[in-house]
Structure formats: C-alpha cells, structure tokens
PDB file of C-alpha atoms in Angstrom:
ATOM      1  CA  ALA D   1      85.716  77.290  56.128  1.00 67.00           C
ATOM      2  CA  GLN D   2      86.329  78.569  59.598  1.00 71.00           C
ATOM      3  CA  SER D   3      86.972  82.060  60.871  1.00 81.00           C
ATOM      4  CA  VAL D   4      87.068  84.006  64.099  1.00 87.00           C
ATOM      5  CA  THR D   5      86.038  87.601  64.700  1.00 90.00           C
ATOM      6  CA  GLN D   6      87.003  89.534  67.770  1.00 92.00           C
ATOM      7  CA  LEU D   7      84.704  92.495  67.795  1.00 89.00           C
ATOM      8  CA  ASP D   8      86.779  94.853  69.927  1.00 92.00           C
ATOM      9  CA  SER D   9      90.389  95.623  69.164  1.00 90.00           C
ATOM     10  CA  GLN D  10      90.906  97.572  72.396  1.00 94.00           C
ATOM     11  CA  VAL D  11      89.063  97.426  75.693  1.00 96.00           C
ATOM     12  CA  PRO D  12      89.961  99.820  78.506  1.00 96.00           C
ATOM     13  CA  VAL D  13      88.453  99.011  81.879  1.00 96.00           C
ATOM     14  CA  PHE D  14      88.973 100.230  85.425  1.00 96.00           C
ATOM     15  CA  GLU D  15      90.541  97.985  88.010  1.00 96.00           C
ATOM     16  CA  GLU D  16      88.050  95.754  89.851  1.00 96.00           C
ATOM     17  CA  ALA D  17      85.385  96.352  87.186  1.00 97.00           C
ATOM     18  CA  PRO D  18      83.935  93.452  85.183  1.00 97.00           C
ATOM     19  CA  VAL D  19      84.988  92.870  81.587  1.00 97.00           C
ATOM     20  CA  GLU D  20      83.715  90.950  78.578  1.00 97.00           C
ATOM     21  CA  LEU D  21      85.797  90.303  75.485  1.00 97.00           C
ATOM     22  CA  ARG D  22      83.712  89.242  72.542  1.00 97.00           C
ATOM     23  CA  CYS D  23      84.415  86.483  70.069  1.00 94.00           C
ATOM     24  CA  ASN D  24      82.272  85.164  67.245  1.00 94.00           C
ATOM     25  CA  TYR D  25      83.162  82.304  64.993  1.00 90.00           C
ATOM     26  CA  SER D  26      81.900  80.746  61.820  1.00 86.00           C
ATOM     27  CA  SER D  27      82.254  77.113  60.998  1.00 76.00           C
ATOM     28  CA  SER D  28      80.424  74.498  59.036  1.00 68.00           C
ATOM     29  CA  VAL D  29      81.502  71.747  61.394  1.00 71.00           C
ATOM     30  CA  SER D  30      81.667  71.176  65.126  1.00 70.00           C
ATOM     31  CA  VAL D  31      84.328  73.290  66.695  1.00 78.00           C
ATOM     32  CA  TYR D  32      86.608  73.457  69.631  1.00 87.00           C
ATOM     33  CA  LEU D  33      87.187  76.949  70.956  1.00 90.00           C
ATOM     34  CA  PHE D  34      90.030  78.507  72.900  1.00 91.00           C
ATOM     35  CA  TRP D  35      91.068  81.739  74.537  1.00 94.00           C
ATOM     36  CA  TYR D  36      94.735  82.575  74.837  1.00 93.00           C
ATOM     37  CA  VAL D  37      96.470  85.455  76.605  1.00 94.00           C
ATOM     38  CA  GLN D  38      99.690  87.081  75.454  1.00 91.00           C
ATOM     39  CA  TYR D  39     101.715  89.266  77.781  1.00 90.00           C
ATOM     40  CA  PRO D  40     104.206  91.719  76.231  1.00 84.00           C
ATOM     41  CA  ASN D  41     107.107  90.021  74.475  1.00 79.00           C
ATOM     42  CA  GLN D  42     105.901  86.565  75.403  1.00 83.00           C
ATOM     43  CA  GLY D  43     104.222  83.646  73.705  1.00 85.00           C
ATOM     44  CA  LEU D  44     100.584  82.702  74.070  1.00 88.00           C
ATOM     45  CA  GLN D  45      99.277  81.008  77.163  1.00 91.00           C
ATOM     46  CA  LEU D  46      96.062  79.014  77.214  1.00 90.00           C
ATOM     47  CA  LEU D  47      93.348  80.600  79.370  1.00 94.00           C
ATOM     48  CA  LEU D  48      90.554  78.125  78.766  1.00 93.00           C
ATOM     49  CA  LYS D  49      89.043  75.811  76.187  1.00 91.00           C
ATOM     50  CA  TYR D  50      85.715  74.416  75.141  1.00 91.00           C
ATOM     51  CA  LEU D  51      85.768  70.896  73.733  1.00 87.00           C
ATOM     52  CA  SER D  52      82.370  69.545  74.754  1.00 85.00           C
ATOM     53  CA  GLY D  53      79.997  69.311  77.706  1.00 86.00           C
ATOM     54  CA  SER D  54      79.037  72.290  79.840  1.00 88.00           C
ATOM     55  CA  THR D  55      78.838  75.476  77.831  1.00 90.00           C
ATOM     56  CA  LEU D  56      80.258  77.527  80.703  1.00 95.00           C
ATOM     57  CA  VAL D  57      83.977  77.005  80.866  1.00 94.00           C
ATOM     58  CA  LYS D  58      86.190  78.191  83.685  1.00 95.00           C
ATOM     59  CA  GLY D  59      89.844  78.961  83.105  1.00 94.00           C
ATOM     60  CA  ILE D  60      92.858  80.312  84.876  1.00 93.00           C
ATOM     61  CA  ASN D  61      93.177  83.699  86.557  1.00 92.00           C
ATOM     62  CA  GLY D  62      89.439  83.896  87.264  1.00 95.00           C
ATOM     63  CA  PHE D  63      88.355  84.007  83.623  1.00 96.00           C
ATOM     64  CA  GLU D  64      85.384  82.146  82.217  1.00 97.00           C
ATOM     65  CA  ALA D  65      83.712  81.866  78.841  1.00 97.00           C
ATOM     66  CA  GLU D  66      80.356  80.703  77.576  1.00 95.00           C
ATOM     67  CA  PHE D  67      79.869  78.772  74.375  1.00 93.00           C
ATOM     68  CA  ASN D  68      76.665  79.812  72.634  1.00 92.00           C
ATOM     69  CA  LYS D  69      76.047  77.655  69.611  1.00 89.00           C
ATOM     70  CA  SER D  70      72.967  79.513  68.379  1.00 90.00           C
ATOM     71  CA  GLN D  71      74.818  82.831  68.418  1.00 91.00           C
ATOM     72  CA  THR D  72      78.131  81.259  67.380  1.00 91.00           C
ATOM     73  CA  SER D  73      79.847  83.126  70.176  1.00 93.00           C
ATOM     74  CA  PHE D  74      82.437  82.364  72.811  1.00 95.00           C
ATOM     75  CA  HIS D  75      82.739  85.517  74.903  1.00 97.00           C
ATOM     76  CA  LEU D  76      85.333  85.783  77.648  1.00 97.00           C
ATOM     77  CA  ARG D  77      84.403  87.318  81.003  1.00 97.00           C
ATOM     78  CA  LYS D  78      85.946  88.211  84.310  1.00 97.00           C
ATOM     79  CA  PRO D  79      83.909  89.714  87.170  1.00 97.00           C
ATOM     80  CA  SER D  80      86.733  91.853  88.576  1.00 97.00           C
ATOM     81  CA  VAL D  81      89.920  92.651  86.676  1.00 97.00           C
ATOM     82  CA  HIS D  82      93.367  93.355  88.064  1.00 96.00           C
ATOM     83  CA  ILE D  83      96.202  95.445  86.701  1.00 95.00           C
ATOM     84  CA  SER D  84      98.020  92.213  85.918  1.00 95.00           C
ATOM     85  CA  ASP D  85      95.279  91.269  83.435  1.00 96.00           C
ATOM     86  CA  THR D  86      96.544  93.926  81.016  1.00 96.00           C
ATOM     87  CA  ALA D  87      97.495  91.880  77.944  1.00 95.00           C
ATOM     88  CA  GLU D  88      96.426  90.831  74.475  1.00 94.00           C
ATOM     89  CA  TYR D  89      93.698  88.199  74.303  1.00 95.00           C
ATOM     90  CA  PHE D  90      93.125  85.907  71.359  1.00 93.00           C
ATOM     91  CA  CYS D  91      90.171  83.722  70.541  1.00 92.00           C
ATOM     92  CA  ALA D  92      90.878  80.661  68.410  1.00 88.00           C
ATOM     93  CA  VAL D  93      88.920  77.890  66.725  1.00 84.00           C
ATOM     94  CA  THR D  94      90.296  74.562  65.667  1.00 75.00           C
ATOM     95  CA  GLY D  95      90.636  73.008  62.392  1.00 57.00           C
ATOM     96  CA  GLN D  96      93.701  74.697  61.224  1.00 60.00           C
ATOM     97  CA  PHE D  97      93.669  76.772  64.382  1.00 70.00           C
ATOM     98  CA  TYR D  98      92.290  80.085  63.229  1.00 76.00           C
ATOM     99  CA  PHE D  99      93.013  83.010  65.513  1.00 82.00           C
ATOM    100  CA  GLY D 100      91.154  86.262  65.870  1.00 84.00           C
ATOM    101  CA  THR D 101      93.044  89.529  65.496  1.00 83.00           C
ATOM    102  CA  GLY D 102      93.186  89.969  69.248  1.00 89.00           C
ATOM    103  CA  THR D 103      91.726  92.287  71.853  1.00 92.00           C
ATOM    104  CA  SER D 104      94.054  94.496  73.823  1.00 92.00           C
ATOM    105  CA  LEU D 105      92.773  94.725  77.379  1.00 93.00           C
ATOM    106  CA  THR D 106      94.078  97.656  79.384  1.00 94.00           C
ATOM    107  CA  VAL D 107      93.221  97.796  83.054  1.00 94.00           C
ATOM    108  CA  ILE D 108      93.249 101.342  84.412  1.00 94.00           C
ATOM    109  CA  PRO D 109      94.143 101.828  88.071  1.00 93.00           C
TER     110      PRO D 109
ATOM    111  CA  ASN V   1     108.961  69.557  82.010  1.00 51.00           C
ATOM    112  CA  ALA V   2     110.489  72.239  79.863  1.00 70.00           C
ATOM    113  CA  GLY V   3     108.113  74.197  77.698  1.00 89.00           C
ATOM    114  CA  VAL V   4     108.429  74.979  74.031  1.00 93.00           C
ATOM    115  CA  MET V   5     111.784  76.550  73.290  1.00 95.00           C
ATOM    116  CA  GLN V   6     112.493  78.947  70.482  1.00 96.00           C
ATOM    117  CA  ASN V   7     115.792  80.469  69.513  1.00 96.00           C
ATOM    118  CA  PRO V   8     117.002  82.938  68.890  1.00 97.00           C
ATOM    119  CA  ARG V   9     114.586  85.221  70.712  1.00 95.00           C
ATOM    120  CA  HIS V  10     115.689  88.169  68.604  1.00 96.00           C
ATOM    121  CA  LEU V  11     117.219  88.006  65.156  1.00 97.00           C
ATOM    122  CA  VAL V  12     118.422  90.873  63.006  1.00 98.00           C
ATOM    123  CA  ARG V  13     119.120  90.281  59.340  1.00 98.00           C
ATOM    124  CA  ARG V  14     119.966  92.559  56.431  1.00 97.00           C
ATOM    125  CA  ARG V  15     117.860  92.382  53.319  1.00 97.00           C
ATOM    126  CA  GLY V  16     118.885  89.438  51.190  1.00 97.00           C
ATOM    127  CA  GLN V  17     120.277  87.339  54.029  1.00 98.00           C
ATOM    128  CA  GLU V  18     118.812  84.086  55.305  1.00 98.00           C
ATOM    129  CA  ALA V  19     116.981  83.681  58.597  1.00 98.00           C
ATOM    130  CA  ARG V  20     116.773  80.374  60.444  1.00 98.00           C
ATOM    131  CA  LEU V  21     114.337  80.079  63.315  1.00 98.00           C
ATOM    132  CA  ARG V  22     114.407  77.056  65.587  1.00 98.00           C
ATOM    133  CA  CYS V  23     111.680  75.486  67.668  1.00 97.00           C
ATOM    134  CA  SER V  24     112.108  72.648  70.141  1.00 96.00           C
ATOM    135  CA  PRO V  25     108.706  71.206  71.078  1.00 95.00           C
ATOM    136  CA  MET V  26     107.697  70.040  74.506  1.00 92.00           C
ATOM    137  CA  LYS V  27     108.868  66.568  75.436  1.00 90.00           C
ATOM    138  CA  GLY V  28     106.535  63.977  73.984  1.00 87.00           C
ATOM    139  CA  HIS V  29     105.056  66.335  71.397  1.00 89.00           C
ATOM    140  CA  SER V  30     105.429  65.265  67.797  1.00 89.00           C
ATOM    141  CA  HIS V  31     103.441  68.024  66.098  1.00 92.00           C
ATOM    142  CA  VAL V  32     104.567  71.584  65.491  1.00 93.00           C
ATOM    143  CA  TYR V  33     102.750  74.624  64.150  1.00 93.00           C
ATOM    144  CA  TRP V  34     104.394  77.857  62.986  1.00 95.00           C
ATOM    145  CA  TYR V  35     102.600  81.212  63.094  1.00 94.00           C
ATOM    146  CA  ARG V  36     103.528  84.745  62.103  1.00 95.00           C
ATOM    147  CA  GLN V  37     102.358  87.772  64.020  1.00 91.00           C
ATOM    148  CA  LEU V  38     102.555  91.195  62.441  1.00 86.00           C
ATOM    149  CA  PRO V  39     102.001  94.414  64.410  1.00 76.00           C
ATOM    150  CA  GLU V  40      98.305  95.115  65.029  1.00 71.00           C
ATOM    151  CA  GLU V  41      97.389  91.720  63.600  1.00 75.00           C
ATOM    152  CA  GLY V  42      96.571  88.351  65.010  1.00 78.00           C
ATOM    153  CA  LEU V  43      98.452  85.160  64.505  1.00 85.00           C
ATOM    154  CA  LYS V  44      98.487  83.817  61.001  1.00 89.00           C
ATOM    155  CA  PHE V  45      98.934  80.109  60.499  1.00 89.00           C
ATOM    156  CA  MET V  46     101.906  79.216  58.321  1.00 93.00           C
ATOM    157  CA  VAL V  47     102.610  75.498  58.477  1.00 94.00           C
ATOM    158  CA  TYR V  48     101.784  72.350  60.408  1.00 92.00           C
ATOM    159  CA  LEU V  49     104.401  69.607  60.687  1.00 93.00           C
ATOM    160  CA  GLN V  50     104.808  66.190  62.154  1.00 93.00           C
ATOM    161  CA  LYS V  51     108.225  64.645  62.445  1.00 91.00           C
ATOM    162  CA  GLU V  52     109.629  64.220  58.934  1.00 92.00           C
ATOM    163  CA  ASN V  53     106.304  65.253  57.413  1.00 93.00           C
ATOM    164  CA  ILE V  54     104.611  68.468  56.314  1.00 94.00           C
ATOM    165  CA  ILE V  55     100.918  68.083  57.027  1.00 91.00           C
ATOM    166  CA  ASP V  56      99.622  71.476  55.943  1.00 89.00           C
ATOM    167  CA  GLU V  57     101.632  74.321  54.451  1.00 92.00           C
ATOM    168  CA  SER V  58      98.737  76.291  53.067  1.00 89.00           C
ATOM    169  CA  GLY V  59      99.735  79.389  55.054  1.00 90.00           C
ATOM    170  CA  MET V  60     103.302  79.513  53.831  1.00 93.00           C
ATOM    171  CA  PRO V  61     104.299  82.082  51.216  1.00 93.00           C
ATOM    172  CA  LYS V  62     105.057  80.279  47.975  1.00 90.00           C
ATOM    173  CA  GLU V  63     108.616  81.542  47.698  1.00 94.00           C
ATOM    174  CA  ARG V  64     111.565  81.949  50.060  1.00 97.00           C
ATOM    175  CA  PHE V  65     109.901  80.203  53.026  1.00 97.00           C
ATOM    176  CA  SER V  66     110.404  76.574  54.001  1.00 97.00           C
ATOM    177  CA  ALA V  67     109.976  74.490  57.126  1.00 97.00           C
ATOM    178  CA  GLU V  68     111.118  71.125  58.345  1.00 96.00           C
ATOM    179  CA  PHE V  69     110.795  68.962  61.419  1.00 96.00           C
ATOM    180  CA  PRO V  70     113.442  66.233  61.247  1.00 94.00           C
ATOM    181  CA  LYS V  71     113.371  62.973  63.143  1.00 91.00           C
ATOM    182  CA  GLU V  72     116.003  64.341  65.496  1.00 91.00           C
ATOM    183  CA  GLY V  73     116.427  67.948  66.494  1.00 93.00           C
ATOM    184  CA  PRO V  74     114.281  71.055  66.409  1.00 96.00           C
ATOM    185  CA  SER V  75     111.859  72.234  63.806  1.00 97.00           C
ATOM    186  CA  ILE V  76     113.365  74.885  61.529  1.00 98.00           C
ATOM    187  CA  LEU V  77     111.608  77.725  59.756  1.00 98.00           C
ATOM    188  CA  ARG V  78     113.856  79.075  57.043  1.00 98.00           C
ATOM    189  CA  ILE V  79     113.417  82.361  55.241  1.00 98.00           C
ATOM    190  CA  GLN V  80     115.708  82.976  52.313  1.00 97.00           C
ATOM    191  CA  GLN V  81     116.585  86.412  50.926  1.00 97.00           C
ATOM    192  CA  VAL V  82     114.677  88.241  53.628  1.00 97.00           C
ATOM    193  CA  VAL V  83     112.859  91.474  52.870  1.00 96.00           C
ATOM    194  CA  ARG V  84     111.630  94.202  55.206  1.00 94.00           C
ATOM    195  CA  GLY V  85     108.106  92.806  55.061  1.00 93.00           C
ATOM    196  CA  ASP V  86     109.332  89.626  56.754  1.00 95.00           C
ATOM    197  CA  SER V  87     109.915  91.560  59.974  1.00 95.00           C
ATOM    198  CA  ALA V  88     107.521  90.032  62.469  1.00 96.00           C
ATOM    199  CA  ALA V  89     107.259  87.789  65.482  1.00 95.00           C
ATOM    200  CA  TYR V  90     107.297  84.115  64.619  1.00 96.00           C
ATOM    201  CA  PHE V  91     105.776  81.690  67.071  1.00 95.00           C
ATOM    202  CA  CYS V  92     105.802  77.961  67.142  1.00 94.00           C
ATOM    203  CA  ALA V  93     103.420  75.771  69.087  1.00 92.00           C
ATOM    204  CA  SER V  94     103.633  72.083  69.835  1.00 91.00           C
ATOM    205  CA  THR V  95     100.999  69.505  70.548  1.00 87.00           C
ATOM    206  CA  THR V  96     100.597  65.775  70.972  1.00 81.00           C
ATOM    207  CA  GLY V  97      98.149  65.859  68.079  1.00 71.00           C
ATOM    208  CA  ALA V  98      95.171  66.695  70.249  1.00 66.00           C
ATOM    209  CA  TYR V  99      93.681  70.161  70.207  1.00 73.00           C
ATOM    210  CA  GLU V 100      95.582  72.076  72.832  1.00 80.00           C
ATOM    211  CA  GLN V 101      98.676  73.891  71.598  1.00 86.00           C
ATOM    212  CA  TYR V 102     101.551  75.060  73.738  1.00 88.00           C
ATOM    213  CA  PHE V 103     103.346  78.131  72.497  1.00 90.00           C
ATOM    214  CA  GLY V 104     106.966  79.131  72.605  1.00 92.00           C
ATOM    215  CA  PRO V 105     108.082  82.672  73.490  1.00 91.00           C
ATOM    216  CA  GLY V 106     108.591  83.599  69.853  1.00 94.00           C
ATOM    217  CA  THR V 107     111.419  84.872  67.685  1.00 96.00           C
ATOM    218  CA  ARG V 108     111.318  88.525  66.758  1.00 95.00           C
ATOM    219  CA  LEU V 109     112.839  88.986  63.341  1.00 96.00           C
ATOM    220  CA  THR V 110     113.952  92.435  62.255  1.00 96.00           C
ATOM    221  CA  VAL V 111     115.091  92.974  58.693  1.00 97.00           C
ATOM    222  CA  THR V 112     117.180  96.088  58.169  1.00 96.00           C
TER     223      THR V 112
END
C-alpha cells in the first residue's frame, strides 16, 4: 500500500525568506513522486516530478525537491518566496496517485 | 493545445436531484482520473477510466456514483440523488497513460 503524509498543514513565511514543505511517503515498491500547486479556485498544476536519476529535481517557479529514499521523503524547497507563491501545495505518489492532504503556504509581505 | 476542460465550473443541486459533471481530456489523452476534494482535505481518488473501460473504481462510493468515458465525447461523473455531503470540488485529470497527470479547473458542486 502507498500513502503520503504532508507534515505541515499551514506554513506562513515572510516574503523573500526560504521555505521547505515536507512530504513523507510509504510504499512497498519503487515510486514516482510529484508536487502540485493549487491556486484558489483552480485545478492542480504540476510543479515538479521525480521519476528516476538525479535525486535533486528542479521545477517551475524556482522550486526544487530532493528525493531521499532512506528517509522516504520528498521535501519541496524554495530559497526565496514571493507573494505569488501563496497557494496550496500537494505531494503525490504514483500507483493509484495518492495525494497528501496539502500544505497551505502563505507568504507574508 | 487546449488543456483539460471541465463543465460546469459551478453546479447547484437540491437534495435528491442528479448531478452530471463533464470532463474533456487533453487532445491525445485516453486516460481520465476523477478526484474529490473536500474542504480542509486533500484530493481523494475516485475512479480511473480509459475509453470505454473502467480500470479502477475502488475510490467510488458504492451507491449513487457512476462514471463513464465513452469512445466519443467527454467523461461523465454522475451522482444520483445528491445529499449535502456530496458538496465538494470534483477534479478530473487526464494522461496518456504515463505518470504525469494534467488537471482540469474543477467543478464545484453545492447541494442545498
């Protein structure tokens, strides 16, 4: 069975500060991992994905994530956030496509 | 290349009525997923369809809910005899069958 845990439901951060959104997964098989962003009243947009290869994955809007197999984590990071990054962020793992419950990132001016 | 289309974007139904949600996948995509999103919760998988075939419906409630993806036309998620607890945002996503899913803007169903 697969599952995804997003450890923080809400993350407030000041503009231009760094941020890390945490995601842990459990799976008995090899996984593919994704981060999606959802802006208010919109669908989900893919930020980045890990399929294989380098464990450091770079995505859109300056986000990156690192796949850590030993810690079963796939944390999302950005060195300097903007107001426009305020959104809901979802971590997902394939199989049936299991989504975490989301992390609401609020960037404070 | 148009993205995934969903309509209507907002749907209001009285208890006991039927709700029909439509999803047109991206061009060239033959696989569709449906998800439900409740307030303060993540996306919950409902059903995975290929054209004319239900691949996995393990996330669908056993009663009142059905889904189809005909050879021609959009995928339909149908909810019969809606109840207040069905109020949610319903998202569909399409894919070529590989791992990356492309999401539609969602249909927000309100049951009064």
